[in-house]
Amino acid sequence: MSARTHSRPLPATTRGVDIRLPWWALALPVLAFVALLALILHPTDAQAATGDPLITHFLERARELVTR
């Protein structure tokens, strides 16, 4: 009984890999970086949102019920 012989694999190509990113793959991180940098440079512009008293009261009651 003879054993099967395997053919040699094809040699790897020597070409470089051609990968192209979409425009937004670079634009979104740059936009996020600029926005965070602007907040760091002008911290007075970053104001906390004022909460609605009804929502605040509801969240306090929910916290009390959960901690029981």
PDB file of N, CA and C in Angstrom:
ATOM      1  N   MET A   1       0.839  -1.160   0.000  1.00  0.00           N
ATOM      2  CA  MET A   1       0.000   0.000   0.000  1.00  0.00           C
ATOM      3  C   MET A   1       0.895   1.237   0.000  1.00  0.00           C
ATOM      4  N   SER A   2       0.708   2.114  -0.952  1.00  0.00           N
ATOM      5  CA  SER A   2       1.581   3.280  -1.060  1.00  0.00           C
ATOM      6  C   SER A   2       0.939   4.484  -0.367  1.00  0.00           C
ATOM      7  N   ALA A   3       1.796   5.348   0.144  1.00  0.00           N
ATOM      8  CA  ALA A   3       1.319   6.551   0.832  1.00  0.00           C
ATOM      9  C   ALA A   3       1.108   7.676  -0.182  1.00  0.00           C
ATOM     10  N   ARG A   4       0.155   8.524   0.123  1.00  0.00           N
ATOM     11  CA  ARG A   4      -0.109   9.656  -0.758  1.00  0.00           C
ATOM     12  C   ARG A   4       0.998  10.699  -0.626  1.00  0.00           C
ATOM     13  N   THR A   5       1.310  11.316  -1.718  1.00  0.00           N
ATOM     14  CA  THR A   5       2.273  12.414  -1.674  1.00  0.00           C
ATOM     15  C   THR A   5       1.517  13.729  -1.780  1.00  0.00           C
ATOM     16  N   HIS A   6       1.910  14.658  -0.995  1.00  0.00           N
ATOM     17  CA  HIS A   6       1.259  15.969  -0.999  1.00  0.00           C
ATOM     18  C   HIS A   6       2.011  16.902  -1.928  1.00  0.00           C
ATOM     19  N   SER A   7       1.254  17.680  -2.664  1.00  0.00           N
ATOM     20  CA  SER A   7       1.911  18.656  -3.528  1.00  0.00           C
ATOM     21  C   SER A   7       2.425  19.809  -2.680  1.00  0.00           C
ATOM     22  N   ARG A   8       3.446  20.478  -3.180  1.00  0.00           N
ATOM     23  CA  ARG A   8       4.050  21.587  -2.439  1.00  0.00           C
ATOM     24  C   ARG A   8       3.103  22.779  -2.461  1.00  0.00           C
ATOM     25  N   PRO A   9       3.019  23.513  -1.361  1.00  0.00           N
ATOM     26  CA  PRO A   9       2.149  24.698  -1.347  1.00  0.00           C
ATOM     27  C   PRO A   9       2.705  25.768  -2.285  1.00  0.00           C
ATOM     28  N   LEU A  10       1.815  26.611  -2.751  1.00  0.00           N
ATOM     29  CA  LEU A  10       2.244  27.687  -3.634  1.00  0.00           C
ATOM     30  C   LEU A  10       3.117  28.667  -2.863  1.00  0.00           C
ATOM     31  N   PRO A  11       4.145  29.194  -3.504  1.00  0.00           N
ATOM     32  CA  PRO A  11       5.009  30.149  -2.794  1.00  0.00           C
ATOM     33  C   PRO A  11       4.255  31.451  -2.521  1.00  0.00           C
ATOM     34  N   ALA A  12       4.597  32.082  -1.427  1.00  0.00           N
ATOM     35  CA  ALA A  12       3.955  33.338  -1.045  1.00  0.00           C
ATOM     36  C   ALA A  12       4.359  34.424  -2.026  1.00  0.00           C
ATOM     37  N   THR A  13       3.425  35.309  -2.281  1.00  0.00           N
ATOM     38  CA  THR A  13       3.749  36.398  -3.194  1.00  0.00           C
ATOM     39  C   THR A  13       4.630  37.411  -2.486  1.00  0.00           C
ATOM     40  N   THR A  14       5.440  38.077  -3.228  1.00  0.00           N
ATOM     41  CA  THR A  14       6.355  39.057  -2.648  1.00  0.00           C
ATOM     42  C   THR A  14       5.774  40.462  -2.680  1.00  0.00           C
ATOM     43  N   ARG A  15       4.537  40.611  -3.182  1.00  0.00           N
ATOM     44  CA  ARG A  15       3.917  41.926  -3.206  1.00  0.00           C
ATOM     45  C   ARG A  15       3.543  42.364  -1.799  1.00  0.00           C
ATOM     46  N   GLY A  16       3.503  43.662  -1.587  1.00  0.00           N
ATOM     47  CA  GLY A  16       3.048  44.203  -0.314  1.00  0.00           C
ATOM     48  C   GLY A  16       1.539  44.141  -0.228  1.00  0.00           C
ATOM     49  N   VAL A  17       1.035  44.202   0.955  1.00  0.00           N
ATOM     50  CA  VAL A  17      -0.399  44.156   1.169  1.00  0.00           C
ATOM     51  C   VAL A  17      -0.962  45.547   0.911  1.00  0.00           C
ATOM     52  N   ASP A  18      -2.019  45.621   0.127  1.00  0.00           N
ATOM     53  CA  ASP A  18      -2.641  46.898  -0.212  1.00  0.00           C
ATOM     54  C   ASP A  18      -3.894  47.074   0.632  1.00  0.00           C
ATOM     55  N   ILE A  19      -3.778  47.864   1.714  1.00  0.00           N
ATOM     56  CA  ILE A  19      -4.902  48.112   2.606  1.00  0.00           C
ATOM     57  C   ILE A  19      -5.223  49.592   2.537  1.00  0.00           C
ATOM     58  N   ARG A  20      -6.487  49.899   2.286  1.00  0.00           N
ATOM     59  CA  ARG A  20      -6.920  51.289   2.235  1.00  0.00           C
ATOM     60  C   ARG A  20      -8.015  51.495   3.266  1.00  0.00           C
ATOM     61  N   LEU A  21      -7.850  52.526   4.086  1.00  0.00           N
ATOM     62  CA  LEU A  21      -8.841  52.847   5.098  1.00  0.00           C
ATOM     63  C   LEU A  21      -9.829  53.859   4.532  1.00  0.00           C
ATOM     64  N   PRO A  22     -11.081  53.791   4.969  1.00  0.00           N
ATOM     65  CA  PRO A  22     -12.024  54.834   4.559  1.00  0.00           C
ATOM     66  C   PRO A  22     -11.652  56.167   5.212  1.00  0.00           C
ATOM     67  N   TRP A  23     -12.148  57.264   4.671  1.00  0.00           N
ATOM     68  CA  TRP A  23     -11.780  58.593   5.161  1.00  0.00           C
ATOM     69  C   TRP A  23     -12.194  58.802   6.606  1.00  0.00           C
ATOM     70  N   TRP A  24     -13.318  58.211   7.020  1.00  0.00           N
ATOM     71  CA  TRP A  24     -13.802  58.441   8.374  1.00  0.00           C
ATOM     72  C   TRP A  24     -13.009  57.669   9.417  1.00  0.00           C
ATOM     73  N   ALA A  25     -12.250  56.670   9.000  1.00  0.00           N
ATOM     74  CA  ALA A  25     -11.447  55.905   9.957  1.00  0.00           C
ATOM     75  C   ALA A  25     -10.329  56.767  10.534  1.00  0.00           C
ATOM     76  N   LEU A  26      -9.943  57.804   9.838  1.00  0.00           N
ATOM     77  CA  LEU A  26      -8.948  58.741  10.351  1.00  0.00           C
ATOM     78  C   LEU A  26      -9.614  60.004  10.883  1.00  0.00           C
ATOM     79  N   ALA A  27     -10.718  60.416  10.272  1.00  0.00           N
ATOM     80  CA  ALA A  27     -11.373  61.675  10.650  1.00  0.00           C
ATOM     81  C   ALA A  27     -12.026  61.590  12.032  1.00  0.00           C
ATOM     82  N   LEU A  28     -12.649  60.481  12.372  1.00  0.00           N
ATOM     83  CA  LEU A  28     -13.342  60.387  13.662  1.00  0.00           C
ATOM     84  C   LEU A  28     -12.397  60.440  14.866  1.00  0.00           C
ATOM     85  N   PRO A  29     -11.290  59.706  14.870  1.00  0.00           N
ATOM     86  CA  PRO A  29     -10.377  59.852  16.008  1.00  0.00           C
ATOM     87  C   PRO A  29      -9.767  61.251  16.107  1.00  0.00           C
ATOM     88  N   VAL A  30      -9.494  61.872  14.965  1.00  0.00           N
ATOM     89  CA  VAL A  30      -8.957  63.234  14.989  1.00  0.00           C
ATOM     90  C   VAL A  30      -9.991  64.190  15.558  1.00  0.00           C
ATOM     91  N   LEU A  31     -11.243  64.050  15.166  1.00  0.00           N
ATOM     92  CA  LEU A  31     -12.309  64.899  15.681  1.00  0.00           C
ATOM     93  C   LEU A  31     -12.484  64.716  17.189  1.00  0.00           C
ATOM     94  N   ALA A  32     -12.443  63.488  17.658  1.00  0.00           N
ATOM     95  CA  ALA A  32     -12.563  63.227  19.093  1.00  0.00           C
ATOM     96  C   ALA A  32     -11.387  63.817  19.861  1.00  0.00           C
ATOM     97  N   PHE A  33     -10.194  63.707  19.302  1.00  0.00           N
ATOM     98  CA  PHE A  33      -9.013  64.262  19.960  1.00  0.00           C
ATOM     99  C   PHE A  33      -9.109  65.779  20.058  1.00  0.00           C
ATOM    100  N   VAL A  34      -9.541  66.425  18.984  1.00  0.00           N
ATOM    101  CA  VAL A  34      -9.665  67.886  18.983  1.00  0.00           C
ATOM    102  C   VAL A  34     -10.722  68.327  19.983  1.00  0.00           C
ATOM    103  N   ALA A  35     -11.832  67.603  20.066  1.00  0.00           N
ATOM    104  CA  ALA A  35     -12.889  67.967  21.013  1.00  0.00           C
ATOM    105  C   ALA A  35     -12.401  67.838  22.451  1.00  0.00           C
ATOM    106  N   LEU A  36     -11.693  66.763  22.764  1.00  0.00           N
ATOM    107  CA  LEU A  36     -11.169  66.591  24.127  1.00  0.00           C
ATOM    108  C   LEU A  36     -10.088  67.620  24.440  1.00  0.00           C
ATOM    109  N   LEU A  37      -9.279  67.948  23.459  1.00  0.00           N
ATOM    110  CA  LEU A  37      -8.250  68.962  23.658  1.00  0.00           C
ATOM    111  C   LEU A  37      -8.883  70.319  23.918  1.00  0.00           C
ATOM    112  N   ALA A  38      -9.972  70.630  23.228  1.00  0.00           N
ATOM    113  CA  ALA A  38     -10.672  71.889  23.450  1.00  0.00           C
ATOM    114  C   ALA A  38     -11.254  71.942  24.857  1.00  0.00           C
ATOM    115  N   LEU A  39     -11.756  70.819  25.365  1.00  0.00           N
ATOM    116  CA  LEU A  39     -12.277  70.800  26.732  1.00  0.00           C
ATOM    117  C   LEU A  39     -11.176  70.987  27.764  1.00  0.00           C
ATOM    118  N   ILE A  40     -10.002  70.466  27.478  1.00  0.00           N
ATOM    119  CA  ILE A  40      -8.884  70.627  28.407  1.00  0.00           C
ATOM    120  C   ILE A  40      -8.399  72.069  28.416  1.00  0.00           C
ATOM    121  N   LEU A  41      -8.343  72.689  27.238  1.00  0.00           N
ATOM    122  CA  LEU A  41      -7.834  74.053  27.150  1.00  0.00           C
ATOM    123  C   LEU A  41      -8.815  75.076  27.702  1.00  0.00           C
ATOM    124  N   HIS A  42     -10.115  74.814  27.606  1.00  0.00           N
ATOM    125  CA  HIS A  42     -11.135  75.741  28.094  1.00  0.00           C
ATOM    126  C   HIS A  42     -12.110  75.002  29.011  1.00  0.00           C
ATOM    127  N   PRO A  43     -11.686  74.676  30.247  1.00  0.00           N
ATOM    128  CA  PRO A  43     -12.564  73.891  31.120  1.00  0.00           C
ATOM    129  C   PRO A  43     -13.798  74.662  31.582  1.00  0.00           C
ATOM    130  N   THR A  44     -13.801  75.988  31.493  1.00  0.00           N
ATOM    131  CA  THR A  44     -14.989  76.739  31.915  1.00  0.00           C
ATOM    132  C   THR A  44     -16.140  76.550  30.945  1.00  0.00           C
ATOM    133  N   ASP A  45     -15.841  76.162  29.707  1.00  0.00           N
ATOM    134  CA  ASP A  45     -16.896  75.922  28.724  1.00  0.00           C
ATOM    135  C   ASP A  45     -17.619  74.606  28.972  1.00  0.00           C
ATOM    136  N   ALA A  46     -16.998  73.693  29.680  1.00  0.00           N
ATOM    137  CA  ALA A  46     -17.603  72.385  29.946  1.00  0.00           C
ATOM    138  C   ALA A  46     -18.413  72.480  31.232  1.00  0.00           C
ATOM    139  N   GLN A  47     -19.686  72.769  31.092  1.00  0.00           N
ATOM    140  CA  GLN A  47     -20.551  72.912  32.252  1.00  0.00           C
ATOM    141  C   GLN A  47     -21.348  71.632  32.465  1.00  0.00           C
ATOM    142  N   ALA A  48     -21.615  71.350  33.709  1.00  0.00           N
ATOM    143  CA  ALA A  48     -22.415  70.167  34.028  1.00  0.00           C
ATOM    144  C   ALA A  48     -23.860  70.441  33.657  1.00  0.00           C
ATOM    145  N   ALA A  49     -24.523  69.423  33.207  1.00  0.00           N
ATOM    146  CA  ALA A  49     -25.931  69.565  32.835  1.00  0.00           C
ATOM    147  C   ALA A  49     -26.774  69.672  34.093  1.00  0.00           C
ATOM    148  N   THR A  50     -27.735  70.560  34.067  1.00  0.00           N
ATOM    149  CA  THR A  50     -28.623  70.700  35.222  1.00  0.00           C
ATOM    150  C   THR A  50     -29.684  69.619  35.140  1.00  0.00           C
ATOM    151  N   GLY A  51     -29.857  68.914  36.222  1.00  0.00           N
ATOM    152  CA  GLY A  51     -30.814  67.821  36.251  1.00  0.00           C
ATOM    153  C   GLY A  51     -32.216  68.297  36.570  1.00  0.00           C
ATOM    154  N   ASP A  52     -33.196  67.635  36.021  1.00  0.00           N
ATOM    155  CA  ASP A  52     -34.591  67.925  36.304  1.00  0.00           C
ATOM    156  C   ASP A  52     -34.889  67.420  37.719  1.00  0.00           C
ATOM    157  N   PRO A  53     -35.519  68.244  38.581  1.00  0.00           N
ATOM    158  CA  PRO A  53     -35.794  67.793  39.950  1.00  0.00           C
ATOM    159  C   PRO A  53     -36.614  66.509  40.004  1.00  0.00           C
ATOM    160  N   LEU A  54     -37.515  66.313  39.049  1.00  0.00           N
ATOM    161  CA  LEU A  54     -38.329  65.103  39.039  1.00  0.00           C
ATOM    162  C   LEU A  54     -37.451  63.871  38.802  1.00  0.00           C
ATOM    163  N   ILE A  55     -36.531  63.976  37.869  1.00  0.00           N
ATOM    164  CA  ILE A  55     -35.635  62.851  37.572  1.00  0.00           C
ATOM    165  C   ILE A  55     -34.707  62.602  38.753  1.00  0.00           C
ATOM    166  N   THR A  56     -34.211  63.683  39.361  1.00  0.00           N
ATOM    167  CA  THR A  56     -33.335  63.539  40.524  1.00  0.00           C
ATOM    168  C   THR A  56     -34.064  62.857  41.672  1.00  0.00           C
ATOM    169  N   HIS A  57     -35.301  63.265  41.916  1.00  0.00           N
ATOM    170  CA  HIS A  57     -36.102  62.651  42.978  1.00  0.00           C
ATOM    171  C   HIS A  57     -36.355  61.169  42.689  1.00  0.00           C
ATOM    172  N   PHE A  58     -36.670  60.861  41.438  1.00  0.00           N
ATOM    173  CA  PHE A  58     -36.898  59.464  41.050  1.00  0.00           C
ATOM    174  C   PHE A  58     -35.646  58.615  41.251  1.00  0.00           C
ATOM    175  N   LEU A  59     -34.499  59.141  40.867  1.00  0.00           N
ATOM    176  CA  LEU A  59     -33.257  58.378  41.027  1.00  0.00           C
ATOM    177  C   LEU A  59     -32.896  58.187  42.500  1.00  0.00           C
ATOM    178  N   GLU A  60     -33.171  59.182  43.329  1.00  0.00           N
ATOM    179  CA  GLU A  60     -32.918  59.034  44.761  1.00  0.00           C
ATOM    180  C   GLU A  60     -33.814  57.947  45.364  1.00  0.00           C
ATOM    181  N   ARG A  61     -35.078  57.928  44.965  1.00  0.00           N
ATOM    182  CA  ARG A  61     -35.999  56.899  45.471  1.00  0.00           C
ATOM    183  C   ARG A  61     -35.568  55.510  44.993  1.00  0.00           C
ATOM    184  N   ALA A  62     -35.133  55.404  43.745  1.00  0.00           N
ATOM    185  CA  ALA A  62     -34.680  54.116  43.217  1.00  0.00           C
ATOM    186  C   ALA A  62     -33.444  53.640  43.976  1.00  0.00           C
ATOM    187  N   ARG A  63     -32.545  54.564  44.298  1.00  0.00           N
ATOM    188  CA  ARG A  63     -31.339  54.193  45.057  1.00  0.00           C
ATOM    189  C   ARG A  63     -31.714  53.717  46.454  1.00  0.00           C
ATOM    190  N   GLU A  64     -32.676  54.379  47.075  1.00  0.00           N
ATOM    191  CA  GLU A  64     -33.121  53.966  48.423  1.00  0.00           C
ATOM    192  C   GLU A  64     -33.727  52.564  48.386  1.00  0.00           C
ATOM    193  N   LEU A  65     -34.520  52.280  47.347  1.00  0.00           N
ATOM    194  CA  LEU A  65     -35.139  50.958  47.248  1.00  0.00           C
ATOM    195  C   LEU A  65     -34.111  49.861  46.997  1.00  0.00           C
ATOM    196  N   VAL A  66     -33.099  50.175  46.225  1.00  0.00           N
ATOM    197  CA  VAL A  66     -32.069  49.169  45.911  1.00  0.00           C
ATOM    198  C   VAL A  66     -31.190  48.884  47.135  1.00  0.00           C
ATOM    199  N   THR A  67     -30.910  49.909  47.928  1.00  0.00           N
ATOM    200  CA  THR A  67     -30.037  49.719  49.084  1.00  0.00           C
ATOM    201  C   THR A  67     -30.723  49.046  50.256  1.00  0.00           C
ATOM    202  N   ARG A  68     -32.031  48.900  50.242  1.00  0.00           N
ATOM    203  CA  ARG A  68     -32.737  48.219  51.335  1.00  0.00           C
ATOM    204  C   ARG A  68     -32.439  46.770  51.386  1.00  0.00           C
TER     205      ARG A  68
END
